[in-house]
C-alpha angles and dihedrals in degrees: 000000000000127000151172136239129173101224127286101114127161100218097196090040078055092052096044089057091047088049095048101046084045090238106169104180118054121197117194125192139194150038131337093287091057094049087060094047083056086042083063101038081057103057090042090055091048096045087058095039109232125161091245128144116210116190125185126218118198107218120157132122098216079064089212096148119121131242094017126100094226146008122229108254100032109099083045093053091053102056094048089053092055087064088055089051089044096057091044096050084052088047093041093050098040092072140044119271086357127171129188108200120187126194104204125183123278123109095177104017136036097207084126103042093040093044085043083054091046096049104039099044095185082099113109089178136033127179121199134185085240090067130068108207130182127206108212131055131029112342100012141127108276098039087056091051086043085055100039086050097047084049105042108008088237144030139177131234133197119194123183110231096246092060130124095354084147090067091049094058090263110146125197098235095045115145095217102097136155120253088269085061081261116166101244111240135210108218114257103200098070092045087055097048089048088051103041079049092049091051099039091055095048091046103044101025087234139080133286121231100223117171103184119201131197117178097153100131097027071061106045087044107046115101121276119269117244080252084067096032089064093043088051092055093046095053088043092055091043092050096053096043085060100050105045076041080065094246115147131182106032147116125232131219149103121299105195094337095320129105114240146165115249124189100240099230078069102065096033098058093083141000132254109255131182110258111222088197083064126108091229087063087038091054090043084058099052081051098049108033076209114155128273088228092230118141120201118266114269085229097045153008100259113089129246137201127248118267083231093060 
């Protein structure tokens, strides 16, 4: 029976458990978290020298682990987040002056809201952990909604949850952390709506239309797609194959299209992060016309990039 857990664990109190039921095949699965929860199972069952596989395998929908080409669960997530956009670009242009704006998952990178973007193409603006952006001034935020609602009389918005916590007050060392070691976050949906509201009113002198929606977790719970069903199968096979192969420590998945065994420290010493160099940002960009988000230097009149980014 599967289950989930948010961090927390006691690895030796684990083992003990494995050693004393005589399993002698472990399959972990989940996020990068999770992997290094296995990383550390692993080292545990090695230092005592058992004769113990552990298999990783990589399941999140943020698909935020590193060296794979894809997490189980993202295209799934995905498609269930173009439904959100779709009902807030039908929210947004039924009224006047009207805005949908969705929070999707990813505290530390912004795949699902930046392939949601991609694949809906009704977005006129995406914020991504990745990116710094800033709200006032040229180039910023509220003069781009000013600008998309003079043009088009609506626009939608996704921002990943992990956006823009600069701006809240959240700092990256902070000590206040889930049970998995998690930053904890503010949500920055509702901060946004309360400023693009602030502003609108200020500016125009009338009220703004926001229609704020939030699926993370209606996204994170639906059934998997075929797309992921396959992929599931797939991991599942892999995985087996390693262990009764007499593999251990390792996580499975697909390097440029084909299945391999990865030691798990591997994918476990960063996170997968969208990179904003990339074509697939590039190409986010074209669809959207949204702002680079780069302000003019204080010294002179060429612009300059952010040091964050």
């Amino acid at each position: 029976m599967l289950g989930t857990s948010r961090g927390g664990h006691d690895t030796a109190k684990i083992v003990d458990s494995i050693q004393d039921r005589g399993i002698n095949q472990v399959y972990i699965i989940g996020g990068d978290g999770t992997q290094r929860g296995a990383a550390a199972i692993y080292e545990e069952i090695r230092k005592r020298g058992m004769k113990v596989a552990v298999v990783g395998i990589p399941k999140t929908i943020d698909n935020d682990i590193a060296v794979i080409d894809r997490s189980f669960g993202f295209t799934t997530a995905v498609e269930e987040a173009q439904r959100a956009i779709s009902a807030a670009h039908t929210e947004a242009e039924s009224t006047e002056n009207g805005i949908g704006l969705v929070k999707l998952m990813g505290r530390y990178s912004g795949y699902i809201a930046m392939y949601a973007t991609l694949a809906s193409r009704d977005v006129d603006l995406c914020l991504i952990p990745e990116v710094p952006f800033y709200l006032e001034g040229e180039g910023g935020i509220n003069e781009f909604v000013l600008k998309r609602l003079k043009e088009n009389g609506h626009m939608v918005i996704v921002v990943a949850e992990g956006a823009g916590q600069e701006l809240l007050g959240i700092e990256k060392n902070t000590s206040t952390r889930d049970a998995s070691g998690n930053q904890l976050l503010h949500d920055v949906g509702l901060w946004l709506s309360a400023k693009l509201k602030e502003h609108f009113c200020a500016t125009k002198g009338e009220g703004l239309n926001l229609k704020y929606i939030d699926p993370t977790y209606m996204i994170r719970a639906i059934p998997s797609n075929g797309s992921d069903n396959v992929y599931c199968t797939l991991l599942a096979q892999s995985g087996i194959h390693g262990a009764m192969a007499g593999y251990t420590g390792y996580t499975v998945g697909p390097i440029n299209g084909r299945h391999a065994y990865i030691p798990i420290w591997r994918v476990t010493e960063k996170q997968n992060q969208v990179n904003i160099a990339d074509r697939m940002w590039a190409r986010l960009l074209s669809s959207t016309h949204q702002p680079a988000f780069i302000k003019p230097h204080k010294d002179d009149n060429e612009p300059q990039q952010r040091a964050s980014d």
